[in-house]
CSV table of C-alpha atoms and ligand atoms in Angstrom, one decimal:
chain,number,residue,atom,x,y,z
A,133,MET,CA,225.2,158.6,255.0
A,134,ARG,CA,223.3,155.3,253.5
A,135,PRO,CA,222.5,152.4,255.8
A,136,TYR,CA,224.7,149.3,255.4
A,137,VAL,CA,222.5,146.1,254.9
A,138,VAL,CA,223.8,142.4,254.9
A,139,ALA,CA,221.2,140.0,254.3
A,140,GLY,CA,221.0,136.3,254.2
A,141,ASN,CA,219.4,134.4,252.1
A,142,TRP,CA,218.7,131.1,253.3
A,143,LYS,CA,217.0,129.6,250.5
A,144,MET,CA,214.9,126.6,250.9
A,145,ASN,CA,217.8,125.4,253.4
A,146,THR,CA,218.0,124.2,256.9
A,147,ASP,CA,215.1,122.7,259.3
A,148,MET,CA,213.9,124.0,262.2
A,149,ASP,CA,216.6,123.0,264.6
A,150,SER,CA,219.0,123.8,262.6
A,151,ALA,CA,217.4,127.6,261.6
A,152,ILE,CA,217.1,128.3,265.5
A,153,ALA,CA,220.6,127.2,265.8
A,154,LEU,CA,222.1,129.1,263.5
A,155,ALA,CA,220.3,132.4,264.7
A,156,GLU,CA,221.5,131.7,267.7
A,157,ALA,CA,224.9,131.5,266.8
A,158,LEU,CA,224.7,134.5,264.7
A,159,ARG,CA,223.4,136.4,267.9
A,160,ALA,CA,225.7,135.4,270.5
A,161,ARG,CA,228.7,137.1,268.3
A,162,VAL,CA,227.5,139.6,266.3
A,163,ASP,CA,227.7,142.3,268.8
A,164,ALA,CA,231.5,141.8,269.3
A,165,LEU,CA,232.3,142.5,265.9
A,166,GLU,CA,233.9,146.0,265.6
A,167,PRO,CA,231.6,147.7,268.3
A,168,GLY,CA,229.7,150.7,267.1
A,169,ALA,CA,230.0,150.1,263.3
A,170,GLN,CA,226.4,150.4,262.2
A,171,VAL,CA,225.6,147.4,259.9
A,172,GLN,CA,222.0,146.4,259.7
A,173,VAL,CA,221.9,142.1,259.7
A,174,LEU,CA,218.6,140.4,258.1
A,175,LEU,CA,218.5,136.6,258.1
A,176,CYS,CA,215.8,135.5,255.7
A,177,PRO,CA,214.8,131.8,256.3
A,178,PRO,CA,212.2,129.7,254.4
A,179,TYR,CA,208.4,130.6,255.6
A,180,PRO,CA,207.7,128.1,258.2
A,181,MET,CA,211.2,129.0,260.2
A,182,LEU,CA,210.2,133.0,260.0
A,183,ALA,CA,208.4,133.2,263.5
A,184,SER,CA,211.0,130.7,265.4
A,185,VAL,CA,213.8,132.6,263.8
A,186,ALA,CA,212.8,136.3,264.9
A,187,ALA,CA,211.9,134.9,268.4
A,188,ALA,CA,215.5,133.9,268.5
A,189,VAL,CA,217.1,137.3,267.5
A,190,LYS,CA,214.3,139.0,269.4
A,191,GLY,CA,216.2,142.0,270.9
A,192,SER,CA,219.1,141.5,269.3
A,193,PRO,CA,220.8,143.9,266.6
A,194,ILE,CA,219.5,141.0,264.0
A,195,GLY,CA,216.6,141.3,261.6
A,196,VAL,CA,214.4,139.1,259.8
A,197,GLY,CA,213.2,139.1,256.4
A,198,ALA,CA,210.9,136.9,253.7
A,199,GLN,CA,212.3,135.5,250.6
A,200,ASN,CA,209.5,136.3,249.0
A,201,MET,CA,205.3,137.1,249.2
A,202,TYR,CA,202.1,137.2,247.2
A,203,LEU,CA,200.4,140.5,246.2
A,204,GLU,CA,197.2,140.1,247.6
A,205,ASP,CA,196.1,140.7,251.2
A,206,SER,CA,194.4,137.6,252.0
A,207,GLY,CA,191.7,135.3,250.2
A,208,ALA,CA,191.9,131.6,248.0
A,209,TYR,CA,195.4,131.4,247.2
A,210,THR,CA,196.4,128.5,248.4
A,211,GLY,CA,200.1,128.0,249.4
A,212,GLU,CA,200.7,131.4,249.3
A,213,VAL,CA,201.2,134.3,252.5
A,214,SER,CA,200.6,137.9,252.3
A,215,ALA,CA,202.5,140.7,254.0
A,216,ALA,CA,200.2,141.1,256.7
A,217,MET,CA,201.7,137.6,257.8
A,218,LEU,CA,205.4,138.1,257.4
A,219,VAL,CA,204.8,141.3,259.6
A,220,SER,CA,203.0,139.2,262.2
A,221,ALA,CA,205.5,136.8,262.7
A,222,GLY,CA,208.2,139.1,262.9
A,223,CYS,CA,209.6,140.1,259.4
A,224,SER,CA,210.7,143.9,259.2
A,225,HIS,CA,212.0,143.1,255.1
A,226,VAL,CA,211.0,140.8,252.3
A,227,ILE,CA,213.5,139.8,248.8
A,228,LEU,CA,211.6,140.3,245.8
A,229,GLY,CA,212.2,139.1,242.6
A,230,HIS,CA,215.3,136.9,242.9
A,231,SER,CA,216.7,135.5,240.0
A,232,GLU,CA,215.4,132.1,240.9
A,233,ARG,CA,211.8,133.2,241.6
A,234,ARG,CA,212.2,135.0,238.0
A,235,GLN,CA,213.5,131.9,236.8
A,236,TYR,CA,211.5,129.0,237.9
A,237,PHE,CA,208.0,130.6,239.8
A,238,ASP,CA,208.0,133.5,236.4
A,239,ASP,CA,207.9,136.7,238.2
A,240,SER,CA,207.9,138.9,235.6
A,241,ASN,CA,208.8,142.8,236.3
A,242,ALA,CA,205.2,143.3,236.5
A,243,VAL,CA,204.7,140.9,239.3
A,244,VAL,CA,207.6,142.2,241.2
A,245,ASN,CA,206.4,145.7,241.0
A,246,ALA,CA,203.1,144.9,242.7
A,247,LYS,CA,205.0,142.7,245.3
A,248,VAL,CA,207.0,146.2,246.1
A,249,LYS,CA,204.0,148.4,246.0
A,250,LYS,CA,202.4,145.8,248.2
A,251,ALA,CA,205.1,145.6,250.5
A,252,PHE,CA,205.1,149.2,251.3
A,253,THR,CA,201.3,149.3,252.4
A,254,GLY,CA,202.2,146.1,254.3
A,255,GLY,CA,204.5,147.5,256.6
A,256,LEU,CA,207.9,146.2,254.6
A,257,VAL,CA,211.3,146.9,253.5
A,258,PRO,CA,211.2,145.6,249.7
A,259,ILE,CA,214.7,144.0,248.6
A,260,MET,CA,214.0,144.1,244.7
A,261,CYS,CA,216.8,142.3,243.4
A,262,VAL,CA,217.9,142.7,239.8
A,263,GLY,CA,220.8,141.1,237.4
A,264,GLU,CA,221.6,140.0,233.8
A,265,THR,CA,222.1,136.5,233.2
A,266,LEU,CA,225.6,135.2,231.2
A,267,GLU,CA,224.0,135.2,227.9
A,268,GLN,CA,222.8,139.0,228.2
A,269,ARG,CA,226.0,140.0,229.6
A,270,GLU,CA,227.9,138.4,226.8
A,271,THR,CA,225.9,140.0,224.3
A,272,GLY,CA,225.8,143.4,225.9
A,273,VAL,CA,222.5,144.1,227.2
A,274,THR,CA,222.9,143.9,230.4
A,275,GLU,CA,222.3,147.7,230.8
A,276,ALA,CA,219.0,147.5,229.0
A,277,VAL,CA,217.9,144.5,231.3
A,278,ILE,CA,218.8,146.4,234.3
A,279,THR,CA,217.1,149.5,233.1
A,280,MET,CA,214.0,147.1,232.2
A,281,GLN,CA,214.1,146.1,235.8
A,282,ILE,CA,214.8,149.0,237.4
A,283,ARG,CA,211.9,151.5,235.5
A,284,GLU,CA,209.4,148.5,235.5
A,285,GLY,CA,209.9,147.2,238.9
A,286,LEU,CA,209.8,150.8,240.3
A,287,GLU,CA,206.6,151.9,238.2
A,288,GLY,CA,203.9,153.8,240.7
A,289,VAL,CA,207.0,154.0,243.5
A,290,THR,CA,207.2,157.0,244.9
A,291,ALA,CA,210.7,158.7,245.8
A,292,GLU,CA,209.9,158.8,249.7
A,293,GLN,CA,209.6,155.3,249.2
A,294,VAL,CA,212.6,154.4,246.7
A,295,ARG,CA,214.4,156.1,249.7
A,296,THR,CA,213.7,153.4,252.8
A,297,MET,CA,214.0,150.2,249.9
A,298,VAL,CA,217.1,148.1,249.4
A,299,VAL,CA,218.1,147.1,245.5
A,300,ALA,CA,220.1,144.1,245.6
A,301,TYR,CA,222.0,143.7,242.2
A,302,GLU,CA,223.0,140.0,241.5
A,303,PRO,CA,224.4,139.0,238.3
A,304,VAL,CA,222.9,135.4,237.8
A,305,TRP,CA,226.0,134.2,236.4
A,306,ALA,CA,228.0,134.6,239.7
A,307,ILE,CA,224.8,132.9,241.9
A,308,GLY,CA,225.6,129.7,243.7
A,309,THR,CA,228.7,129.6,241.1
A,310,GLY,CA,231.3,130.2,242.7
A,311,ARG,CA,232.0,132.8,240.3
A,312,THR,CA,232.0,136.6,241.9
A,313,ALA,CA,231.8,139.7,239.6
A,314,THR,CA,235.1,141.6,240.4
A,315,PRO,CA,234.7,144.7,242.1
A,316,GLU,CA,234.9,146.7,239.6
A,317,GLN,CA,231.8,144.8,237.7
A,318,ALA,CA,229.9,145.7,240.9
A,319,GLN,CA,230.6,149.1,241.1
A,320,GLU,CA,230.2,150.0,237.4
A,321,VAL,CA,226.6,148.5,237.9
A,322,HIS,CA,225.8,149.9,241.1
A,323,VAL,CA,226.6,153.6,239.1
A,324,TYR,CA,224.8,152.8,236.1
A,325,ILE,CA,221.4,151.9,238.3
A,326,ARG,CA,222.1,155.1,240.9
A,327,ASP,CA,222.1,156.9,237.9
A,328,LEU,CA,219.1,156.0,236.0
A,329,VAL,CA,217.0,156.2,239.5
A,330,ALA,CA,218.8,159.8,239.6
A,331,THR,CA,216.8,160.6,236.1
A,332,MET,CA,213.8,158.7,237.3
A,333,TYR,CA,213.1,160.5,240.4
A,334,ASP,CA,215.9,162.6,241.3
A,335,ARG,CA,219.6,162.7,243.0
A,336,GLU,CA,218.6,163.0,246.7
A,337,THR,CA,216.5,159.9,245.8
A,338,ALA,CA,219.2,158.3,244.0
A,339,ASP,CA,221.8,158.8,247.3
A,340,ALA,CA,219.7,157.5,249.1
A,341,LEU,CA,219.0,154.2,247.7
A,342,VAL,CA,220.5,151.0,249.3
A,343,LEU,CA,221.9,148.8,246.4
A,344,GLN,CA,223.6,145.8,247.9
A,345,TYR,CA,225.2,143.4,245.8
A,346,GLY,CA,224.9,139.6,245.8
A,347,GLY,CA,226.8,136.3,244.1
A,348,SER,CA,229.0,134.2,245.7
A,349,VAL,CA,230.1,137.0,248.0
A,350,LYS,CA,232.1,134.9,250.5
A,351,ALA,CA,234.9,135.9,253.6
A,352,ASP,CA,237.4,136.2,251.4
A,353,ASN,CA,236.0,138.1,248.6
A,354,ALA,CA,233.4,140.5,251.0
A,355,ALA,CA,235.6,143.2,251.8
A,356,GLU,CA,237.2,144.4,248.2
A,357,LEU,CA,233.7,144.4,247.0
A,358,PHE,CA,232.2,146.2,250.1
A,359,ALA,CA,235.2,148.3,249.4
A,360,GLN,CA,233.1,150.3,246.4
A,361,PRO,CA,231.8,153.1,247.1
A,362,ASP,CA,228.4,152.5,245.4
A,363,VAL,CA,228.1,149.0,247.5
A,364,ASP,CA,226.2,149.2,250.2
A,365,GLY,CA,226.0,146.1,251.7
A,366,GLY,CA,225.4,142.4,250.3
A,367,LEU,CA,223.2,139.5,249.9
A,368,ILE,CA,224.6,136.6,250.9
A,369,GLY,CA,223.5,132.9,249.9
A,370,GLY,CA,225.6,130.1,250.2
A,371,ALA,CA,227.7,131.6,252.7
A,372,SER,CA,224.9,133.0,255.0
A,373,LEU,CA,224.1,129.2,255.9
A,374,LYS,CA,228.1,128.8,257.6
A,375,ALA,CA,227.9,131.1,260.9
A,376,GLU,CA,231.5,131.4,260.3
A,377,GLN,CA,231.4,132.5,256.9
A,378,PHE,CA,228.3,135.0,257.4
A,379,LEU,CA,230.1,136.7,261.1
A,380,GLU,CA,233.2,136.7,258.6
A,381,ILE,CA,231.1,138.8,255.9
A,382,ILE,CA,229.4,140.9,258.4
A,383,SER,CA,232.8,142.0,260.0
A,384,ALA,CA,233.7,142.9,256.6
A,385,ALA,CA,231.0,145.4,256.5
A,386,LYS,CA,231.5,146.1,259.8
A,387,ALA,CA,235.1,147.2,259.1
A,388,ARG,CA,233.7,149.0,255.9
A,389,THR,CA,231.6,151.4,257.9
A,390,ALA,CA,234.0,151.9,260.3
A,391,ALA,CA,236.1,152.8,257.7
A,392,HIS,CA,233.6,155.5,255.7
A,393,PRO,CA,230.7,156.1,258.5
B,556,LIG,C1,221.2,134.7,246.2
B,556,LIG,O1,221.3,133.9,246.4
B,556,LIG,O2,221.1,135.9,246.9
B,556,LIG,C2,222.8,134.7,246.2
B,556,LIG,C3,223.7,135.9,246.1
B,556,LIG,O3,223.4,133.2,246.3
B,556,LIG,P1,224.8,133.1,246.4
B,556,LIG,O4,225.9,133.8,247.8
B,556,LIG,O5,224.9,131.5,246.8
B,556,LIG,O6,225.7,133.2,245.1
């Protein structure tokens, strides 16, 4: 059975005090939700708060991920951070190729690919984001866009690595808009990605790949999205900043894994 992974992408929100308070509030209550159900929970705060949030959740089932990283190991790259720095700050995962990075910071498929490979060599699990814009969906090129993002993003990535990573399908038109993909739309693209990965690698690898859905997941729609057989968790933006909402989403994920262990 694939791991189930729910990650909160805090984006450029919180300050030190509110970040620690949110992490502590989640830590205090996460265990009581569906005890025994296996869901990996990750918090992805901004860089300055990573080490403090990691300290706040240390010893709990909650892990920490970064929202980005640079593709070099060290050197004269002012403002950037390396995989090793993230590991030393307590991260196990890193989000790469988020649509906001692609849109505002020119993270191309080639850059995302270099970062994915660097994450692996640096000891981090990459969460590679893919997804089409509204215009791309409406002009019928969703599958072509996803194919390019997956093929180019995974160039040179081994089957063994793919089996341990996460791909997040995040339709750009659903991110931060309140407009969620229907469960059927999410499932359809997830199956498409899994089948594509099977043709690039093999069925066993495709079946092991963890596929998150992201885009306006909230407490009231999480259960129906998580009920889809190829949805293996969620990448949650806005709703992960509110402890109550995020706990309800985690609870929906735990209920799903308890129902289909
Ligand atoms: C995201 O940024 O990854 C995201 C899914 O945001 P939201 O949940 O706010 O749409």
